[in-house]
Amino acid sequence: MASSRFPIPQGTLDMLILQILSLEPVHGYGIAQRLQQVSREVVQVNQGSLYPALHRLEQKGWLSSTWRQSETGREAKFYSLTRAGKKQLAVEKESWKRLAVAVRLIFDEGK
Amino acid sequence: MTWWQRLLGRKRIEAQLDAELSDHIERQVADYIRAGMSEADARREAQLLFGGVERMKEECRDARPTRWVEDTFQDVRYALRQLRRQAGFSTVALLTLVIGIAANTTIFALVNGVLLRPLPYPEPDRLVDVRLGGYQPPAQFLAFRERARTLRIGAYRDGRELTLTGPHEPVRLRGALATAGLFSVLGTRPALGRTFRDEEVRPGANPVVILSHRLWRQRFGGDADVLGRSLVLDSVPRLIVGVMPAEFRFPDSNTAFWMPLTIDPSDSGDLWGINAWTIGRLRSGVRLEQARAEVRAFTPILRELFPSQAFAPTWGRAADVVPLQEQLVGDIRRTMLVLLAAIGSVMLIVCVNVANLLLTRGMARHRELAIRGALGAGRGRLFRQLLVESLTLSLLAGILGAALAFASLQSVVSLLPADVPRVDEIRMDTAVLGYALGLSLLTGLLFGLLPALRASVSSVGAALSQAGRSMMTGRMERRVSDVLAGAEYALALVLVIGAVLLMKSFWNLSRVDPGFRADRLISATVVPSELEYPDAQARRQFAEQLVTRLRQLPGVDTAAFATTIPFGGGVASGVFAIEGRPDPATTGVWSQTDTFAHVSPEYLRVLGIPLLAGRAFTDADKEGTQLVALVSRSLAEEYWGDASPLGARIKNPGQDPPWITIVGVVGDVRWINLADEGSAVLYRPAAQSSWALTRVVARITGDPALLARDLRGIVASVDKDAPVSDIRTAHELLAESVAQPRFTATVLAVFAAVALFLGAIGIYGVMAYAVTRRTQEIGVRVALGASRRDVLRQFLGRGLGLAGAGITVGLCGALLVTRALSSLLFGVEPVDAAVFVGVGFTLAAVGLLASYLPARRAALLNPVEALRTD
């Protein structure tokens, strides 16, 4: 089960979590699964950093949480994006785009 | 979720966190099972994938901002558990801290009440004491009041004693005379009624009086109907027009009533004769310097206003404006600050002791802390935990100490000497409680910082190893311990020197010859009622009758009466003019006495005052014969130098001739203060005086208590309405006069003794721990051939060296510090060689004793067991 892990830096993890939650509210396990599936198994979150990240983001006010009935019938803690979180996501997406462009330029330069 | 919700709902949050994480694991397990794994395998894999649950919980908790608060609570609870577990250590540390904090808080309460609290009047910082220069004659006051632009002023004369008669027993009261403006300057509104009106202050107005709150309660039971009734003072009924509130005590707490201070502008005696004190209130927007400038500039104006009074060239040089609070408490400030500094030093020593205690205990906890570090506690966390432990201890001590101070404050206040001002304002208010809290925090930081730093820095590996424990003694730790013990010994030395200096000074003071024989001398104040004895002659006869009956008592040797006795009050300072010298009525320069004394003929004999030249008073000196006087030696020296004053003539101000002839010179008596040189006294025969002869003095052979009772009986038999008060022996009066130096010396001696004791304990503690720590090493040395004496000498030497270092530093410090005491010392230099050397040797001996016990223990160690010690 433990395939090749792609280590993600903490800041990037935050951004990905915000992105996942921008679509719809999800619980912690669901976030981990979705990251894995959507990235076609490339991104596998170190589960040790997921929950601290979720709590931290909630602390900062970018996420909010409620306890709801889940599909298994048990109660689960669902996280959703706040308006401040949406803004933050946009900011981070923008920074990421600019970083990607810069990195691409440096690589092309080398060619 | 707000932060306080988080704090309160901690259990719920923990449960939620737990649920969230286990939910995740359950889902993972479910997925694995669906993928085909067995339940057991699925669960195992899920756990592995998830990682350490506890650690993750910690990280999630770290994300909360209230983390440090929860940690602190946890630390506090742990600290309390530790304290309970180590009862021995906790008791010692707690006890010393509680006593230290209680003592400091008490002294601060004293300092706060007397020095720091603002005076109980509106805007007290704008109140000033006005010295117009010269000796404050009312003429000057009136002139200045008209012209003053920076100040509003009022005048008063204190110490006025009158007899209150009425349905109760007659009683002697002290009050003050005040101008109408005095009350408005101070600004306190009367509790009942009003203050004086302008017309009541004029001469010839209807007599009125304002009561103090205490007199109102005592005499009228707090009856609100008191206005309009009258009070009979010295047989004059006075209309009560007002009652002042309880906290109004001006000029001092003995003032029972206020009467108008009448100044007759046409009477030169009123204008220039007797002092009146002046206080003022700065007008709004005026600064103190402006008022001072105006007062100083007033002298030339005064000269212009009274051209017939040629003032001496030095008149007005001392003109000044001083904040009123300074004026009231100036004398006692130095004493209070010395006490505060002394008890602060004791507190410092207590802290050092507790710090040393903690340091040594900290060494024993290395293992525990190392394990904590291994479990993931960061250095900061460890440091915080240890600091919280110290703060918990010190805050606990602070609470108990403040409670102790509160309980004992009134008893302490009752021990204060009688002349300390503002004693009623000493209480535990918010400032004092704040001080106690701040002191506990500071103490906790002081003694906790070092051990916390040291312990949190220790390395994990070395601490956990077996050999680690005995080698763990950091050199730095030992050095710090030594420095601390040496420093507290130095501090103790300074305190002891200060205390010994003050005690020596008090000893000198109490052995001063007052100039009269104080043995078996008893005095009392007796005032005949005005009604029965309306004129001077009648009052004189009363006194003579009284004294005659007194002499007939078996226990009485001789008796006399007068207007005043040394240290017994009735002091009336004043001025006189000398024949043949420039007329003071024009120059404004009078000859001054410290007091006049109008005495009966046997007075000098009763008191044992020697006659130095000329003759004493006899029964032949009476009304109608030549007016005579005696002078004290210092008065003669001051105004006649080496020449004999016998035959010279003097007169009082405003008095037409005949002149008074000086017929004798008597020995100096210290009348008011033992520290002063002999007072300048002018004696006059009672028979030639119209003054109130209120003091009776007798030399007795029997028991003073019995005599007191007999005295009251005799007075009652002569005049039942005459109050008898202040029955004291001369020794009691002398003791009262040195109450303050005695108090200071005693208190400081107690502090110094405690400091020395703690300092000795400090050295003992350091040495004892050194022996314990080096047990193994000692065993090695003895096994290799060292004799017991060598071991003893080694440790004694170390202890003595420690004490010696402390003593040296302390002596240097004392050289600098004792200078601050010089105003409190009498007959002692601040750097008294005998005291310094003596105390140095004493402390060396104490240090030797303190190190002897541990050194002896070291010398008596069984080497075999010592080697086996861990």
Coordinates of N, CA, C and O in Angstrom, one line a residue, chain A residues 1-2 5 27-30 32-33 44 46-52 54-56 59 67 70-72 74-77 79, chain B residues 6 15-17 19-29 31-32 35 45-46 49-51 56 59-61 63-65:
Chain A
M1 N 0.8 -1.2 0.0 CA 0.0 0.0 0.0 C 0.8 1.3 0.0 O 0.5 2.2 -0.6
A2 N 2.0 1.2 0.7 CA 2.8 2.4 0.8 C 3.6 2.5 -0.5 O 4.7 1.9 -0.6
R5 N 6.2 7.9 -2.2 CA 5.6 9.1 -1.7 C 6.2 10.3 -2.3 O 7.3 10.4 -2.6
H27 N -14.9 15.6 4.9 CA -14.2 15.3 6.1 C -12.7 15.0 5.9 O -12.3 14.8 4.7
G28 N -11.9 14.9 7.0 CA -10.5 14.7 6.9 C -10.1 13.5 6.0 O -9.2 13.7 5.1
Y29 N -10.7 12.4 6.2 CA -10.3 11.2 5.5 C -10.6 11.4 4.0 O -9.8 11.1 3.1
G30 N -11.8 12.1 3.7 CA -12.1 12.3 2.4 C -11.1 13.2 1.6 O -10.8 13.0 0.5
A32 N -7.9 13.4 2.3 CA -6.8 12.6 1.9 C -7.0 11.8 0.7 O -6.2 11.7 -0.2
Q33 N -8.2 11.1 0.7 CA -8.5 10.2 -0.5 C -8.5 11.0 -1.8 O -8.0 10.6 -2.8
Q44 N 0.5 11.7 -2.3 CA -0.1 10.9 -1.1 C 0.3 11.7 0.1 O 1.5 11.8 0.4
N46 N 1.3 12.7 3.7 CA 1.7 12.1 4.9 C 0.6 12.4 5.9 O 0.4 13.5 6.4
Q47 N 0.0 11.3 6.3 CA -1.2 11.5 7.2 C -0.8 12.2 8.5 O -1.7 12.7 9.1
G48 N 0.4 12.1 8.9 CA 0.8 12.8 10.1 C 0.7 14.3 10.0 O 0.6 15.0 11.0
S49 N 0.7 14.9 8.8 CA 0.7 16.3 8.7 C -0.7 16.8 8.3 O -0.9 18.0 8.3
L50 N -1.6 15.9 7.9 CA -2.9 16.4 7.4 C -3.7 17.0 8.5 O -4.2 18.1 8.4
Y51 N -3.9 16.3 9.6 CA -4.8 16.8 10.6 C -4.3 18.1 11.3 O -5.0 19.0 11.6
P52 N -2.9 18.1 11.7 CA -2.4 19.4 12.2 C -2.7 20.5 11.2 O -3.0 21.6 11.7
L54 N -5.1 20.8 9.0 CA -6.5 21.1 9.0 C -6.8 22.0 10.3 O -7.5 23.0 10.2
H55 N -6.3 21.6 11.4 CA -6.6 22.4 12.6 C -6.0 23.8 12.6 O -6.6 24.8 13.0
R56 N -4.8 23.8 11.9 CA -4.1 25.1 11.8 C -4.9 26.1 10.9 O -5.1 27.2 11.2
Q59 N -7.9 27.3 12.6 CA -7.4 28.4 13.6 C -7.3 29.7 12.8 O -7.7 30.8 13.4
W67 N -19.9 19.1 12.8 CA -20.1 17.7 12.9 C -21.5 17.3 12.3 O -22.5 17.8 12.7
S70 N -22.5 11.4 8.4 CA -21.8 11.1 7.2 C -22.4 9.9 6.4 O -23.4 9.3 6.9
E71 N -21.8 9.5 5.3 CA -22.4 8.4 4.5 C -22.4 7.1 5.2 O -23.1 6.2 4.9
T72 N -21.4 7.0 6.2 CA -21.4 5.7 6.9 C -22.5 5.6 8.0 O -22.6 4.6 8.6
R74 N -22.2 7.3 10.7 CA -21.6 7.9 11.9 C -21.5 9.4 11.7 O -21.6 9.9 10.6
E75 N -21.3 10.1 12.8 CA -21.0 11.5 12.7 C -19.6 11.7 12.4 O -18.7 11.0 12.8
A76 N -19.3 12.7 11.5 CA -18.0 13.0 11.1 C -17.8 14.5 11.1 O -18.8 15.3 11.0
K77 N -16.5 15.0 11.2 CA -16.3 16.4 11.2 C -16.0 16.9 9.8 O -15.0 16.5 9.2
Y79 N -15.2 19.7 7.1 CA -14.6 21.1 6.9 C -15.1 21.7 5.7 O -15.4 21.1 4.7
Chain B
R6 N -12.9 27.8 24.3 CA -12.0 26.7 24.2 C -11.4 26.3 25.5 O -11.3 25.1 25.8
A15 N -12.4 15.2 23.3 CA -13.2 14.1 22.9 C -13.5 14.2 21.4 O -13.4 13.2 20.7
Q16 N -13.7 15.4 20.9 CA -13.9 15.6 19.5 C -12.7 15.3 18.7 O -12.8 14.6 17.6
L17 N -11.5 15.7 19.2 CA -10.3 15.4 18.5 C -10.1 13.9 18.4 O -9.8 13.3 17.4
A19 N -12.4 11.6 18.5 CA -13.4 11.1 17.6 C -13.0 11.3 16.2 O -13.1 10.4 15.3
E20 N -12.5 12.5 15.9 CA -12.1 12.8 14.5 C -11.0 11.8 14.0 O -11.1 11.2 12.9
L21 N -10.0 11.6 14.9 CA -8.9 10.8 14.4 C -9.3 9.3 14.3 O -8.9 8.6 13.4
S22 N -10.1 8.9 15.3 CA -10.5 7.5 15.2 C -11.4 7.2 14.1 O -11.4 6.1 13.5
D23 N -12.2 8.2 13.7 CA -13.1 8.1 12.6 C -12.3 7.9 11.3 O -12.6 7.0 10.5
H24 N -11.2 8.7 11.2 CA -10.3 8.5 10.0 C -9.8 7.1 9.9 O -9.8 6.4 8.9
I25 N -9.3 6.6 11.1 CA -8.8 5.2 11.1 C -9.8 4.2 10.7 O -9.6 3.3 9.9
E26 N -11.0 4.4 11.2 CA -12.1 3.4 10.9 C -12.4 3.4 9.4 O -12.6 2.3 8.8
R27 N -12.4 4.6 8.8 CA -12.7 4.6 7.4 C -11.6 3.9 6.6 O -11.9 3.2 5.6
Q28 N -10.3 4.2 7.0 CA -9.2 3.5 6.3 C -9.4 2.0 6.5 O -9.2 1.3 5.5
V29 N -9.7 1.6 7.7 CA -9.9 0.1 7.9 C -11.0 -0.4 7.0 O -10.8 -1.5 6.4
D31 N -12.0 0.7 4.2 CA -11.5 0.7 2.8 C -10.6 -0.6 2.6 O -10.7 -1.3 1.6
Y32 N -9.7 -0.8 3.6 CA -8.8 -1.9 3.4 C -9.6 -3.2 3.4 O -9.3 -4.2 2.6
A35 N -11.1 -3.7 0.2 CA -10.1 -4.2 -0.8 C -9.6 -5.6 -0.6 O -8.8 -6.1 -1.3
E45 N -2.5 -2.2 9.4 CA -2.0 -1.4 8.3 C -2.5 0.1 8.5 O -1.7 1.0 8.2
A46 N -3.7 0.2 8.9 CA -4.3 1.5 9.0 C -3.5 2.3 10.1 O -3.1 3.5 9.9
L49 N -0.1 3.3 8.8 CA -0.1 4.4 7.9 C -0.4 5.7 8.6 O 0.2 6.7 8.2
F50 N -1.2 5.6 9.6 CA -1.6 6.8 10.2 C -0.5 7.5 11.0 O -0.3 8.7 11.1
G51 N 0.3 6.6 11.7 CA 1.4 7.2 12.5 C 1.1 7.3 13.9 O 0.0 6.8 14.4
M56 N 0.3 13.1 17.0 CA -0.5 13.9 16.1 C -1.5 14.8 16.9 O -1.7 15.9 16.6
E59 N 0.3 17.7 18.1 CA 0.5 18.7 17.1 C -0.8 19.5 16.8 O -0.8 20.7 16.6
C60 N -1.9 18.7 16.9 CA -3.2 19.4 16.7 C -3.4 20.4 17.8 O -3.9 21.5 17.7
R61 N -3.0 19.9 19.0 CA -3.2 20.8 20.2 C -2.4 22.1 20.0 O -2.7 23.2 20.4
A63 N -1.7 23.6 17.5 CA -2.3 24.6 16.6 C -3.2 25.5 17.4 O -3.6 26.6 16.9
R64 N -3.7 25.2 18.5 CA -4.6 26.0 19.3 C -3.8 27.2 19.9 O -2.8 27.0 20.5
P65 N -4.4 28.4 19.9 CA -3.7 29.5 20.5 C -3.7 29.5 22.0 O -2.8 30.1 22.6

